[in-house]
Amino acid sequence: MTGDDGQVAGAAEGGARGWRAAAEEALYGPGGFYRRPGEGPAGHFRTSVHASRLFAGAVARLLCRVDEALGRPAVLDFVDMAAGRGELVTGVLAALPAGVAARTRAYAVELTGRPAGLDPRIGWRAEPPEGITGLLFANEWLDNVPLDVAEVDAAGVPRLVLVRDDGTELLGEPVAGPDAEWLARWWPPGGEEGLRAEIGLPRDRAWAAAAGTVARGLAVAVDYAHTAGARPPFGTLTAFREGRETAPVPDGSCDLTAHVALDACAAAGPLPGALLLAQRDALRALGVSGGRPPLTLATTDPAGYVRALAGAGEAAELTAPGGLGDFGWLVQPVGLARAADLFVDVPDDEEH
């Protein structure tokens, strides 16, 4: 197999191949992790969608703001990329005001078959529709777009990391072509032996294609992220199985994931004006606060106080430093003046 850039990424020494080819088969090939029936990704790892309904409510409020900015079109699209079993799109539809929900055309984009009992209003597709007017939302999608890994050898040369099906790694050819150009611009690994970098070019292309389906509105990617100046020196490639982090093995038994260079994705987008911000800032701007309810409520409305306290706990988890609050949001406006106009209290100097 040869990648888009012509660099050999498939079978190599002793059955080993580049991580991009290995992960592509392990995640999306026949019998791959994301093509299996059953409970889906929620059985293996916890995302913001699974942590609280507050997340879907915040996305619904963002969709309403996009709707207003677009002048309330007759048909408002909402596209849930990497939809799992449709948890987010289902929650968004439930949280929308009736008038907005009546105009909303909802899509779930996922490779597995449509789950039984899914709301019939939700279209199920393998690819996003073209010409979206509204909001495309990709929650923890880009981290599962397979990529190759580079490691610096004893001579200071970045080489492709090859991997066998049992997870054993060895070094292959020097990184060359567009992959080398991407590393030089976005993640130069340095010259010390053993330093690693994850080559995000496939993610840049995937994001540009997804955001390019939006004719008017907003495209948002939410993910584990890092930016230039704070790249992890040994990379982030890891795996999850049944709720626990484990060693990455490309055998189809586990999720394979690596954090996303969101700044590179932002630069690859179809238009200028992309905004990068932390999830805690995005959600607070959309009304999700971890503040405790007043104690007086416990006297006047005990049941309401308990509900408010539970909601505050969930909001705190979604916005917590060192946890979900550190996720990055990449916001790409299309046909809208400024992405920051849809988020209050977002500093202008964060625009890209």
Coordinates of C-alpha atoms in Angstrom, one line a residue:
M1 CA 0.0 0.0 0.0
T2 CA 1.3 3.5 -0.8
G3 CA 0.1 6.6 0.9
D4 CA -1.3 9.7 -0.9
D5 CA 2.2 11.3 -0.8
G6 CA 3.9 8.3 -2.4
Q7 CA 5.8 7.3 0.7
V8 CA 5.7 3.5 1.4
A9 CA 3.3 3.0 4.3
G10 CA 2.2 -0.6 3.8
A11 CA 3.9 -4.0 4.2
A12 CA 7.7 -3.8 4.9
E13 CA 10.3 -5.8 6.8
G14 CA 9.0 -9.0 8.3
G15 CA 5.3 -8.1 7.8
A16 CA 5.7 -4.8 9.6
R17 CA 4.1 -1.7 8.1
G18 CA 3.6 2.0 8.9
W19 CA 1.2 2.9 11.7
R20 CA -1.1 4.6 9.3
A21 CA -1.7 1.5 7.2
A22 CA -1.8 -0.8 10.3
A23 CA -4.4 1.4 12.1
E24 CA -6.5 1.9 9.0
E25 CA -7.0 -1.9 8.8
A26 CA -7.3 -2.4 12.6
L27 CA -10.0 0.3 13.0
Y28 CA -11.9 0.4 9.7
G29 CA -11.1 -2.8 7.8
P30 CA -13.3 -5.9 7.7
G31 CA -13.9 -6.8 11.3
G32 CA -12.2 -3.6 12.5
F33 CA -12.8 -2.0 15.8
Y34 CA -15.2 0.6 14.4
R35 CA -17.1 -1.8 12.2
R36 CA -18.2 -4.1 15.0
P37 CA -21.8 -4.3 16.1
G38 CA -22.8 -3.8 19.7
E39 CA -22.5 -1.0 22.2
G40 CA -19.9 0.9 20.1
P41 CA -17.1 3.2 21.3
A42 CA -19.0 4.0 24.6
G43 CA -18.1 0.5 25.8
H44 CA -14.4 1.3 25.5
F45 CA -13.9 4.9 26.4
R46 CA -15.8 7.9 27.8
T47 CA -16.2 11.1 25.8
S48 CA -17.9 14.4 26.7
V49 CA -21.1 13.1 25.1
H50 CA -21.2 10.2 27.5
A51 CA -20.2 12.2 30.5
S52 CA -23.3 14.5 30.6
R53 CA -26.3 15.6 28.6
L54 CA -25.0 19.1 29.2
F55 CA -22.6 18.6 26.4
A56 CA -25.4 17.9 23.8
G57 CA -27.3 20.9 25.3
A58 CA -24.3 23.2 24.7
V59 CA -24.0 21.9 21.1
A60 CA -27.7 22.6 20.6
R61 CA -27.2 26.2 21.8
L62 CA -24.3 26.6 19.4
L63 CA -26.6 25.3 16.6
C64 CA -29.2 27.8 17.6
R65 CA -26.6 30.6 17.4
V66 CA -25.5 29.4 14.0
D67 CA -29.2 29.4 13.0
E68 CA -29.6 33.0 14.1
A69 CA -26.4 34.1 12.3
L70 CA -27.6 32.4 9.1
G71 CA -31.0 34.2 9.3
R72 CA -33.0 31.2 10.3
P73 CA -32.9 29.2 7.0
A74 CA -35.9 27.1 6.0
V75 CA -33.7 24.0 6.5
L76 CA -31.0 23.9 9.1
D77 CA -28.5 21.0 8.9
F78 CA -26.8 19.4 11.8
V79 CA -24.1 16.8 11.0
D80 CA -22.6 14.6 13.7
M81 CA -19.3 13.2 12.5
A82 CA -18.1 9.9 13.9
A83 CA -21.5 9.6 15.5
G84 CA -20.9 6.3 17.4
R85 CA -24.4 5.1 18.1
G86 CA -26.0 8.5 17.5
E87 CA -25.8 9.7 21.1
L88 CA -24.8 13.3 20.4
V89 CA -27.2 13.9 17.5
T90 CA -30.0 12.4 19.5
G91 CA -29.2 14.6 22.5
V92 CA -29.0 17.7 20.3
L93 CA -32.4 17.1 18.8
A94 CA -33.9 16.6 22.2
A95 CA -32.4 19.9 23.5
L96 CA -33.5 22.1 20.6
P97 CA -36.4 24.5 20.9
A98 CA -39.4 23.0 19.1
G99 CA -39.3 25.7 16.3
V100 CA -35.7 25.0 15.5
A101 CA -36.0 21.3 15.8
A102 CA -38.9 21.4 13.2
R103 CA -36.5 23.0 10.7
T104 CA -33.5 20.8 11.5
R105 CA -32.3 18.1 9.1
A106 CA -30.0 15.8 11.2
Y107 CA -27.3 13.4 10.0
A108 CA -25.1 10.9 11.8
V109 CA -21.9 10.0 9.9
E110 CA -20.6 6.6 10.9
L111 CA -19.2 3.4 9.2
T112 CA -21.2 0.9 11.2
G113 CA -24.8 0.1 10.4
R114 CA -27.7 2.2 11.7
P115 CA -28.6 1.3 15.3
A116 CA -32.0 -0.2 16.0
G117 CA -34.5 2.3 17.5
L118 CA -32.6 5.4 16.3
D119 CA -34.9 8.5 15.9
P120 CA -36.2 8.3 12.3
R121 CA -35.5 12.0 11.9
I122 CA -31.8 11.2 11.8
G123 CA -30.2 10.3 8.5
W124 CA -27.5 7.6 8.7
R125 CA -24.6 8.0 6.3
A126 CA -21.0 6.9 5.7
E127 CA -19.9 10.3 4.5
P128 CA -21.2 13.8 5.3
P129 CA -23.6 15.4 2.8
E130 CA -22.4 18.1 0.6
G131 CA -23.7 21.7 0.8
I132 CA -24.4 21.8 4.5
T133 CA -26.2 24.9 5.8
G134 CA -25.8 24.8 9.5
L135 CA -23.3 23.0 11.8
L136 CA -21.0 20.1 11.2
F137 CA -19.7 18.8 14.6
A138 CA -16.8 16.3 14.9
N139 CA -16.4 15.2 18.5
E140 CA -13.3 12.9 18.9
W141 CA -13.1 12.1 15.2
L142 CA -9.7 13.4 14.1
D143 CA -7.8 11.5 16.8
N144 CA -9.0 8.3 15.1
V145 CA -7.8 9.3 11.6
P146 CA -4.8 7.0 11.1
L147 CA -1.4 8.6 10.7
D148 CA 2.2 7.5 10.5
V149 CA 4.7 7.9 13.3
A150 CA 8.3 9.1 13.0
E151 CA 11.2 8.4 15.4
V152 CA 14.7 9.9 15.4
D153 CA 17.5 7.3 14.9
A154 CA 21.0 7.3 16.3
A155 CA 22.2 9.6 13.4
G156 CA 19.5 12.2 14.1
V157 CA 17.4 11.2 11.1
P158 CA 13.6 10.9 11.5
R159 CA 12.5 7.5 10.2
L160 CA 9.1 5.9 9.8
V161 CA 8.1 3.6 12.7
L162 CA 6.9 0.2 11.4
V163 CA 4.7 -2.0 13.4
R164 CA 3.7 -5.7 13.3
D165 CA 0.3 -7.0 14.2
D166 CA 1.4 -7.8 17.7
G167 CA 2.5 -4.2 18.4
T168 CA 6.3 -4.8 17.9
E169 CA 8.0 -1.8 16.3
L170 CA 11.1 -1.2 14.2
L171 CA 12.4 1.7 12.2
G172 CA 11.9 1.9 8.5
E173 CA 13.0 4.3 5.8
P174 CA 13.7 8.0 6.5
V175 CA 10.6 10.2 6.3
A176 CA 10.5 11.8 2.9
G177 CA 8.3 13.9 0.6
P178 CA 5.2 15.8 1.9
D179 CA 5.4 13.9 5.2
A180 CA 8.9 15.4 5.7
E181 CA 7.7 18.8 4.7
W182 CA 4.8 18.5 7.2
L183 CA 7.2 17.5 10.0
A184 CA 9.5 20.4 9.2
R185 CA 6.7 22.9 9.4
W186 CA 4.5 21.6 12.2
W187 CA 6.5 19.1 14.4
P188 CA 10.3 19.1 13.9
P189 CA 11.2 16.3 16.3
G190 CA 14.8 17.5 17.0
G191 CA 17.9 15.5 16.7
E192 CA 18.0 13.4 19.8
E193 CA 17.7 9.6 19.4
G194 CA 14.3 8.2 20.4
L195 CA 12.3 11.5 20.0
R196 CA 9.0 10.8 18.2
A197 CA 6.4 12.8 16.2
E198 CA 3.1 11.9 14.7
I199 CA 2.7 13.0 11.0
G200 CA -0.7 14.8 11.0
L201 CA -1.0 15.3 7.2
P202 CA -3.9 12.8 6.8
R203 CA -5.8 14.7 9.5
D204 CA -5.2 18.0 7.8
R205 CA -6.7 16.6 4.6
A206 CA -9.6 14.9 6.4
W207 CA -10.5 18.1 8.2
A208 CA -10.3 20.2 5.0
A209 CA -12.6 17.7 3.2
A210 CA -15.1 17.6 6.1
A211 CA -15.2 21.4 6.6
G212 CA -15.4 21.8 2.8
T213 CA -18.9 20.2 2.9
V214 CA -20.2 23.2 4.7
A215 CA -21.7 25.8 2.3
R216 CA -22.8 28.2 5.0
G217 CA -22.4 27.9 8.7
L218 CA -19.8 26.3 11.0
A219 CA -17.6 23.3 11.2
V220 CA -16.3 22.3 14.6
A221 CA -13.7 19.6 15.6
V222 CA -13.3 18.7 19.3
D223 CA -10.4 16.5 20.3
Y224 CA -7.4 15.8 22.4
A225 CA -5.0 18.4 21.0
H226 CA -1.6 20.1 21.1
T227 CA -0.2 23.1 19.3
A228 CA 3.3 24.2 18.2
G229 CA 5.6 24.9 21.1
A230 CA 3.9 22.3 23.2
R231 CA 4.3 19.1 21.2
P232 CA 4.8 16.0 23.3
P233 CA 8.4 14.8 22.7
F234 CA 7.6 11.1 22.5
G235 CA 4.2 11.4 20.8
T236 CA 0.8 10.4 22.1
L237 CA -0.1 7.2 20.3
T238 CA -2.1 4.9 22.7
A239 CA -5.1 2.5 22.8
F240 CA -8.2 1.9 24.8
R241 CA -10.0 -1.3 25.6
E242 CA -13.1 -1.8 27.8
G243 CA -12.6 1.5 29.5
R244 CA -8.9 1.2 30.2
E245 CA -5.8 2.6 28.5
T246 CA -3.6 -0.1 27.1
A247 CA -0.6 -0.6 24.8
P248 CA -1.4 0.2 21.1
V249 CA -1.6 -3.0 19.1
P250 CA -3.1 -2.9 15.6
D251 CA -5.0 -6.2 15.8
G252 CA -8.6 -4.8 15.8
S253 CA -9.2 -5.4 19.5
C254 CA -8.8 -1.9 20.7
D255 CA -9.2 1.8 19.8
L256 CA -6.1 3.4 18.4
T257 CA -5.8 7.1 19.0
A258 CA -3.3 10.0 19.0
H259 CA -3.7 13.6 20.0
V260 CA -4.4 16.1 17.2
A261 CA -2.2 19.0 16.0
L262 CA -5.2 21.2 15.7
D263 CA -3.2 24.3 14.6
A264 CA -2.1 22.4 11.5
C265 CA -5.7 21.3 10.8
A266 CA -6.8 24.9 11.2
A267 CA -4.3 26.1 8.7
A268 CA -5.4 23.4 6.3
G269 CA -9.1 24.4 6.4
P270 CA -10.9 25.6 3.4
L271 CA -11.1 29.3 4.5
P272 CA -9.3 31.7 6.9
G273 CA -10.8 32.8 10.2
A274 CA -10.5 29.5 12.1
L275 CA -10.6 29.8 15.9
L276 CA -8.8 27.6 18.5
L277 CA -10.0 27.5 22.1
A278 CA -10.1 25.2 25.1
Q279 CA -13.3 23.2 25.8
R280 CA -13.7 24.9 29.2
D281 CA -13.9 28.3 27.5
A282 CA -16.2 27.1 24.7
L283 CA -18.6 25.4 27.0
R284 CA -18.7 28.3 29.5
A285 CA -19.5 30.6 26.6
L286 CA -22.3 28.2 25.7
G287 CA -23.8 28.3 29.2
V288 CA -22.1 25.3 30.9
S289 CA -20.9 26.3 34.3
G290 CA -19.6 24.2 37.2
G291 CA -20.7 26.7 39.9
R292 CA -22.5 25.3 42.9
P293 CA -26.2 26.2 43.4
P294 CA -27.0 28.6 46.3
L295 CA -27.5 26.8 49.6
T296 CA -30.8 28.7 50.1
L297 CA -32.2 26.5 47.3
A298 CA -31.8 23.5 49.5
T299 CA -34.4 24.9 51.8
T300 CA -36.8 26.3 49.3
D301 CA -36.6 23.4 46.7
P302 CA -34.6 20.4 48.0
A303 CA -35.2 18.3 44.9
G304 CA -34.2 21.2 42.7
Y305 CA -31.1 21.7 44.7
V306 CA -30.0 18.1 44.3
R307 CA -30.6 18.3 40.5
A308 CA -28.6 21.6 40.3
L309 CA -25.8 20.1 42.4
A310 CA -25.6 17.1 40.1
G311 CA -25.6 19.4 37.0
A312 CA -22.8 21.4 38.5
G313 CA -20.8 18.3 39.1
E314 CA -21.2 17.2 35.5
A315 CA -20.4 20.7 34.2
A316 CA -17.2 20.6 36.4
E317 CA -16.2 17.3 34.7
L318 CA -16.7 18.7 31.2
T319 CA -14.6 21.9 32.0
A320 CA -12.0 20.4 34.4
P321 CA -8.3 21.4 33.9
G322 CA -6.3 18.3 33.3
G323 CA -9.3 16.5 31.9
L324 CA -12.1 17.1 29.4
G325 CA -11.7 20.9 29.9
D326 CA -8.3 20.7 28.2
F327 CA -9.8 19.4 24.9
G328 CA -9.3 21.7 22.0
W329 CA -12.1 23.1 19.8
L330 CA -11.3 24.1 16.2
V331 CA -14.1 26.3 14.9
Q332 CA -14.2 27.0 11.2
P333 CA -16.7 29.6 10.0
V334 CA -18.1 29.4 6.4
G335 CA -20.0 32.5 5.2
L336 CA -20.1 33.9 8.7
A337 CA -18.2 37.1 9.8
R338 CA -16.3 35.7 12.7
A339 CA -16.3 32.5 14.7
A340 CA -15.7 34.4 17.9
D341 CA -19.1 36.1 17.5
L342 CA -20.7 32.8 18.3
F343 CA -18.8 32.5 21.6
V344 CA -18.9 35.1 24.3
D345 CA -15.8 35.9 26.4
V346 CA -13.4 34.5 23.8
P347 CA -10.3 36.7 23.3
D348 CA -9.8 38.1 19.8
D349 CA -6.1 37.2 19.9
E350 CA -7.0 33.5 19.7
E351 CA -8.1 33.8 16.1
H352 CA -6.0 32.2 13.4

